[in-house]
Short mmCIF file of C-alpha atoms in Angstrom, two decimals:
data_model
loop_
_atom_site.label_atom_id
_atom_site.label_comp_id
_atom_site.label_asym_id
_atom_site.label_seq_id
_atom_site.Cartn_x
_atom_site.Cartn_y
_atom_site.Cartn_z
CA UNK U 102 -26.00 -8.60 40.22
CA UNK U 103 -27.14 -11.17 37.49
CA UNK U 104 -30.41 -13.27 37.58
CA UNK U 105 -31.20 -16.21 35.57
CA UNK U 106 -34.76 -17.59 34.54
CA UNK U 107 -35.11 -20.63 33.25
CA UNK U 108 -38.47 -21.02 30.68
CA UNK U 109 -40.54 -23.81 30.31
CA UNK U 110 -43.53 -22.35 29.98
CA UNK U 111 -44.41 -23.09 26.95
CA UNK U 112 -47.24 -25.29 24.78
CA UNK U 113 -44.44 -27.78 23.76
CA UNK U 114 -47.00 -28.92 20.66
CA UNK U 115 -44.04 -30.12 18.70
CA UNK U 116 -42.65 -32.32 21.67
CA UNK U 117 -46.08 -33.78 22.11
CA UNK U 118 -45.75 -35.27 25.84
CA UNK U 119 -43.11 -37.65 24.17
CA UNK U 120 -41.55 -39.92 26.99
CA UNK U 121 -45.15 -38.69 29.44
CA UNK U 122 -43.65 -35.35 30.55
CA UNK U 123 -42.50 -31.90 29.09
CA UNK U 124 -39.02 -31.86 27.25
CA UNK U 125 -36.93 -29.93 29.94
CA UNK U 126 -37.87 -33.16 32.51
CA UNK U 127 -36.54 -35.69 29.39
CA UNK U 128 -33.29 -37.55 31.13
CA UNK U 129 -30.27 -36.68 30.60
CA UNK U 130 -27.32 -39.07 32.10
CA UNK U 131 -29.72 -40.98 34.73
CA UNK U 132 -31.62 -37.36 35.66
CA UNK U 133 -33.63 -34.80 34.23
CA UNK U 134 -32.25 -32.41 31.81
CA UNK U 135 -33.73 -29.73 34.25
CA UNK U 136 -32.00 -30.97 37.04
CA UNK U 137 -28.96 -31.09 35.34
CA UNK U 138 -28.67 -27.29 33.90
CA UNK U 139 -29.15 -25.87 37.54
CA UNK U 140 -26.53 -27.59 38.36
CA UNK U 141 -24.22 -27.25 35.55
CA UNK U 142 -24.99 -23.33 36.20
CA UNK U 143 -24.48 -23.51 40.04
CA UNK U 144 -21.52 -24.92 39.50
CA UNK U 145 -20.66 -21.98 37.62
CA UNK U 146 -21.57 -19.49 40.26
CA UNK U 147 -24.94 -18.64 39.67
CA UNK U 148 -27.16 -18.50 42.75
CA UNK U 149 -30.46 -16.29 41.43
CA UNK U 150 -31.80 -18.98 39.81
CA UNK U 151 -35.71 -18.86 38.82
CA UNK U 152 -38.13 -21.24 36.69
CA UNK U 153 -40.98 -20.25 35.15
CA UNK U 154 -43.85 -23.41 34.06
CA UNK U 155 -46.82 -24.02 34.14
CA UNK U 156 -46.79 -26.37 36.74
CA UNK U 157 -43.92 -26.42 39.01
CA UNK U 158 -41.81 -29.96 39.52
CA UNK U 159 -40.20 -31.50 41.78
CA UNK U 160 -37.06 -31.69 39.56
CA UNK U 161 -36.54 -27.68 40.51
CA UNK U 162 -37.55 -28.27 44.05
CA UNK U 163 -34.41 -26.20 45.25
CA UNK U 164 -35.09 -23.67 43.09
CA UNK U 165 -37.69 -20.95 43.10
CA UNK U 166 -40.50 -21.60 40.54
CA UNK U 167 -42.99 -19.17 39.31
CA UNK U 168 -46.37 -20.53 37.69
CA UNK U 169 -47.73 -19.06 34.39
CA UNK U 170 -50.86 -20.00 33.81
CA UNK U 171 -51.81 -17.58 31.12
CA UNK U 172 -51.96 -19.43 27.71
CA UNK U 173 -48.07 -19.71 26.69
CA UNK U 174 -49.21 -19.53 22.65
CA UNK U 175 -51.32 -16.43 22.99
CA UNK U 176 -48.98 -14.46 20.81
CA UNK U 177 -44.69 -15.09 19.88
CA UNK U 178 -44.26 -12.41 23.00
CA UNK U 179 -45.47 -15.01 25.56
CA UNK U 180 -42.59 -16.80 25.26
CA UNK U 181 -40.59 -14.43 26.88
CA UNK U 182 -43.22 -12.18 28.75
CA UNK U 183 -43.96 -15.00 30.50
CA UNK U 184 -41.12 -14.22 32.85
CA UNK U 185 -41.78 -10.04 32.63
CA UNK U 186 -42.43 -9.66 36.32
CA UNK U 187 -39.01 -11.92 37.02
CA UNK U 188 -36.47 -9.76 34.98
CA UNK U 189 -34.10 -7.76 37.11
CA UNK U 190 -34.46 -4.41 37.73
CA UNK U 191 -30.75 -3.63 39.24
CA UNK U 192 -28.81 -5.66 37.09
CA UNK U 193 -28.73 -8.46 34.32
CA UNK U 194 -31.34 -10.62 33.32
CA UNK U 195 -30.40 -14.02 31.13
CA UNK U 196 -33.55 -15.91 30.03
CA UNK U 197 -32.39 -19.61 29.06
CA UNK U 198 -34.39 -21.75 27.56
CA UNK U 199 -35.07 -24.91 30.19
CA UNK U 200 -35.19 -27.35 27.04
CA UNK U 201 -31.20 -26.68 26.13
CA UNK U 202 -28.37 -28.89 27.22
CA UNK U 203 -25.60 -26.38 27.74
CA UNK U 204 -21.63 -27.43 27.26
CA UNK U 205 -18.69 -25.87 29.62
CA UNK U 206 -17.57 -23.58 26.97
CA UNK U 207 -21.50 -22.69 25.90
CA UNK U 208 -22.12 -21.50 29.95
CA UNK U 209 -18.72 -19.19 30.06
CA UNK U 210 -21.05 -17.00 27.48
CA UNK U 211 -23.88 -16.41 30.50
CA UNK U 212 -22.05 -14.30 32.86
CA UNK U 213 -20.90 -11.71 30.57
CA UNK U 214 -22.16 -8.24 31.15
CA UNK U 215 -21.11 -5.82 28.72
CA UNK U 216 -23.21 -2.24 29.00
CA UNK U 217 -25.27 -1.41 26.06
CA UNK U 218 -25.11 -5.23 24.46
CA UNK U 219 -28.51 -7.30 24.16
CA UNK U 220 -26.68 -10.61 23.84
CA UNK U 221 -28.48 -13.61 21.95
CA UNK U 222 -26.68 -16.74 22.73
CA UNK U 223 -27.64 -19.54 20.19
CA UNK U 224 -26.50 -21.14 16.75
CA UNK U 225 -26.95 -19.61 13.61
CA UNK U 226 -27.09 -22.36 11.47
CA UNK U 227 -26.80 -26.22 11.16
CA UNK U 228 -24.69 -28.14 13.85
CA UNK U 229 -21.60 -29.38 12.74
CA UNK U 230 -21.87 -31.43 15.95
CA UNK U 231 -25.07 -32.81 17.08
CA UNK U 232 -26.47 -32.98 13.24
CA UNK U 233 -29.32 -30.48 14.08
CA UNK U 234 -30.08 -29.05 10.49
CA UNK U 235 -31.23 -25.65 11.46
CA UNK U 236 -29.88 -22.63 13.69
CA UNK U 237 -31.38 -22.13 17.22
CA UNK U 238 -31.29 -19.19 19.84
CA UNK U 239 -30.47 -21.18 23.11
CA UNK U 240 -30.46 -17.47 25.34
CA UNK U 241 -30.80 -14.07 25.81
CA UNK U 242 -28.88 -12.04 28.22
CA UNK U 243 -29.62 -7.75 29.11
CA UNK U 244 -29.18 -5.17 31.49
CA UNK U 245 -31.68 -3.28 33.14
CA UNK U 246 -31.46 -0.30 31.10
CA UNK U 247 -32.91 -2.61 27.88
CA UNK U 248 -36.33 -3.97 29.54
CA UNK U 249 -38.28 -1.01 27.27
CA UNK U 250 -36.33 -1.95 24.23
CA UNK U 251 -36.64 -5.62 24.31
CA UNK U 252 -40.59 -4.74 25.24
CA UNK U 253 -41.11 -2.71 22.04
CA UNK U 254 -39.46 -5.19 19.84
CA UNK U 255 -41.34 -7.69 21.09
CA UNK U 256 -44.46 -5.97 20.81
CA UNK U 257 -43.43 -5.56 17.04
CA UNK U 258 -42.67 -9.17 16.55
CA UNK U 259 -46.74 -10.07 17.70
CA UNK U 260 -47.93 -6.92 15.32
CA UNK U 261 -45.71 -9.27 12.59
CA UNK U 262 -47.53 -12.86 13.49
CA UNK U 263 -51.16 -10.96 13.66
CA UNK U 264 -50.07 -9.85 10.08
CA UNK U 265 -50.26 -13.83 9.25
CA UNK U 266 -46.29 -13.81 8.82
CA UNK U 267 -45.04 -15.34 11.70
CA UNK U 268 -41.43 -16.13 12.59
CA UNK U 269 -39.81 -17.95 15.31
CA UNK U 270 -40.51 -15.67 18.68
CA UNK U 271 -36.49 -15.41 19.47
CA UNK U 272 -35.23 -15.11 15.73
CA UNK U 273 -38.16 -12.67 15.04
CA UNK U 274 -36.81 -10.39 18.15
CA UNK U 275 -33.46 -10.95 17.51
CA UNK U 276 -33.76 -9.77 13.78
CA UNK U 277 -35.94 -6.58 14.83
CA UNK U 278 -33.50 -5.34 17.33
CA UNK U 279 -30.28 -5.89 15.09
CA UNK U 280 -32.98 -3.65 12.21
CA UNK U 281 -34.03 -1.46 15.03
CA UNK U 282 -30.36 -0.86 17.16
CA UNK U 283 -28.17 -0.96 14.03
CA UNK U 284 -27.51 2.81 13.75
CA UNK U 285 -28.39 3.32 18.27
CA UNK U 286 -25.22 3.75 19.74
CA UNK U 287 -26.96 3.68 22.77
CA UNK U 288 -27.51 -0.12 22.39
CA UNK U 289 -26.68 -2.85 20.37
CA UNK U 290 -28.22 -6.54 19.47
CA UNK U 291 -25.40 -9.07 19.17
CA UNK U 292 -25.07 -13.23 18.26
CA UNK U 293 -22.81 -15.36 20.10
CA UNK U 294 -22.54 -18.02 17.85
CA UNK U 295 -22.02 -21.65 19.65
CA UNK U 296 -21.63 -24.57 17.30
CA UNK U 297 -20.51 -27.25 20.03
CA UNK U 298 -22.70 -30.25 21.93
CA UNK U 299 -25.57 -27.56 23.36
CA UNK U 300 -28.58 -28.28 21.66
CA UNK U 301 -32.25 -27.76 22.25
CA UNK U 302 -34.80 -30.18 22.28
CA UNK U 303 -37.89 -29.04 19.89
CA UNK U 304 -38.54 -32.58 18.74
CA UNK U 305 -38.35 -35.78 19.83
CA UNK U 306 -35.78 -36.71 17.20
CA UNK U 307 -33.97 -33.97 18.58
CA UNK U 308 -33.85 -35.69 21.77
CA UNK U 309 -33.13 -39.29 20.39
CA UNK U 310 -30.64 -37.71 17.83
CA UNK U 311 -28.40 -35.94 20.64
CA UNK U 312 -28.98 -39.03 23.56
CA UNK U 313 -27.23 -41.22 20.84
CA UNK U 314 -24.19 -39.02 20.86
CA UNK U 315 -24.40 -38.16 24.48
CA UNK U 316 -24.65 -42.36 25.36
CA UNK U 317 -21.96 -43.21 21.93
CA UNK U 318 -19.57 -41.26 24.06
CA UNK U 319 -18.75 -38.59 20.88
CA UNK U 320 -19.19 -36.19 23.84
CA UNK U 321 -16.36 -37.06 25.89
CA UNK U 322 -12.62 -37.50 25.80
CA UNK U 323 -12.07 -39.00 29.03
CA UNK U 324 -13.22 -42.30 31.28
CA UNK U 325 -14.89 -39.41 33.49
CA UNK U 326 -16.80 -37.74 30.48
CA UNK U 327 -15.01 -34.25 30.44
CA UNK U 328 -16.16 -32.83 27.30
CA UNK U 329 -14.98 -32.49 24.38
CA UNK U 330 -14.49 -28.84 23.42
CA UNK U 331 -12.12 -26.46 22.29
CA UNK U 332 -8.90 -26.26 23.37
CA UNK U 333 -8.79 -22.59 23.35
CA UNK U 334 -9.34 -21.41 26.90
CA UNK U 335 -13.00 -20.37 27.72
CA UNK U 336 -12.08 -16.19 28.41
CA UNK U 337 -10.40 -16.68 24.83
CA UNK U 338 -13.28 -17.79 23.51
CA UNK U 339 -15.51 -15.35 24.54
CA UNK U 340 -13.59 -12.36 23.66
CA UNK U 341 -12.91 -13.65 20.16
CA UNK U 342 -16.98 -13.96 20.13
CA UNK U 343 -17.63 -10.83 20.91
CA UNK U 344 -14.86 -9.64 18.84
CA UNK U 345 -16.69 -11.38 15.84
CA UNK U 346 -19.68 -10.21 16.70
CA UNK U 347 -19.06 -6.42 16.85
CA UNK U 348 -16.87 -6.87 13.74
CA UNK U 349 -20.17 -8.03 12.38
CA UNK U 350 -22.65 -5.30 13.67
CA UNK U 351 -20.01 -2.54 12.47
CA UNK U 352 -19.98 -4.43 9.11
CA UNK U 353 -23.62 -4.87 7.82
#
């Protein structure tokens, strides 16, 4: 059994209310970008759906939303925490960020369960596609059996930032677990690397920087905007990832 939380509870400082609303409501072919990733991953086959905010909207109004009211900057933790009493205790939890436009081949990567993996879904550096200069972590997907060892990382990444050397909450966790799990063979941290369309929107220039290629049609081979992606088939693609990845983890 899989769940999947969407956050968007967070500050959104850098966004700053551009277009009047938070990013995950900014649209996204005629709707918001919200509305559209449930559906992309419904259409996938994913049914336990949740969102946390801090207000809920009526763009999720089929979907269950949970209200955090806490303050979403308190500490790098919050970002994730903020769905603590959501994760699933008999099976897999993914937490997506609600502010990432997710391609075909990018949502294949959700439904994987693989014992023993913390997955981080994301890009590790600059976009050869949408121009984004910098690496992002779009996702993170464990089982049951990793709720303690995500909790103690994370509790190491806010120990870090009260240090006064802060780090991105979802790099900073992802770089403690791969220190932390290197030599665990009871789990492992690994980085699906996705260098396609999905993007995040921190900024609004990351917004009006993706909409151009999204409306410019750059996106789409067809009159029916089918996407472009790889022609490898989607199952390939995964197992090569995680192929690459564990390559990787036994490596360095």
């Amino acid at each position: 059994m899989s769940k999947l939380i969407l956050l968007g509870a967070g500050a959104m400082k850098r966004w700053n209310n551009h277009l009047g609303g938070p990013k995950f409501m900014a649209p996204v072919g005629g709707r918001p970008l919200l509305s559209d990733t449930i559906d992309r991953f419904r259409k996938l086959g994913t049914d336990d759906i949740t969102f946390v905010t801090r207000e809920k909207v009526p763009a999720a109004s089929d979907t269950r939303q949970v209200v955090f009211s806490d303050n979403p900057d308190a500490a790098p933790s919050s970002k994730f925490l903020s769905s603590r009493e959501e994760w699933n205790a008999d099976g897999w939890t993914t937490l997506a960020f609600a502010d990432v436009w997710w391609s075909s081949t990018a949502l294949q990567l959700v439904d994987l369960e693989l014992p023993g993996l913390i997955i981080f879904i994301g890009r590790k550096g600059p976009s050869r596609f949408t121009e984004c200069a910098y690496g992002e972590i779009f996702a993170l997907r464990f089982g049951a059996e990793s709720h303690g060892i995500i909790e103690n990382a994370l509790a190491e990444v806010d120990a870090l930032h009260s240090k006064k050397t802060p780090q991105p909450s979802g790099w900073g966790l992802y770089r403690t677990l791969k220190s932390h799990l290197k030599d665990d063979g009871a789990a492992q941290a690994v980085f699906l690397d996705v260098d396609d369309y999905t993007d995040d929107f921190d900024f609004p220039r990351d917004y009006k920087r993706w909409t151009k290629n999204y409306e410019s049609g750059n996106f789409w081979v067809t009159k029916d905007r089918k996407e472009v992606t790889t022609s490898v088939p989607p199952l390939l693609v995964v197992a090569l990832l995680i192929l690459g990845a564990a390559i990787g983890a036994f490596l360095f």
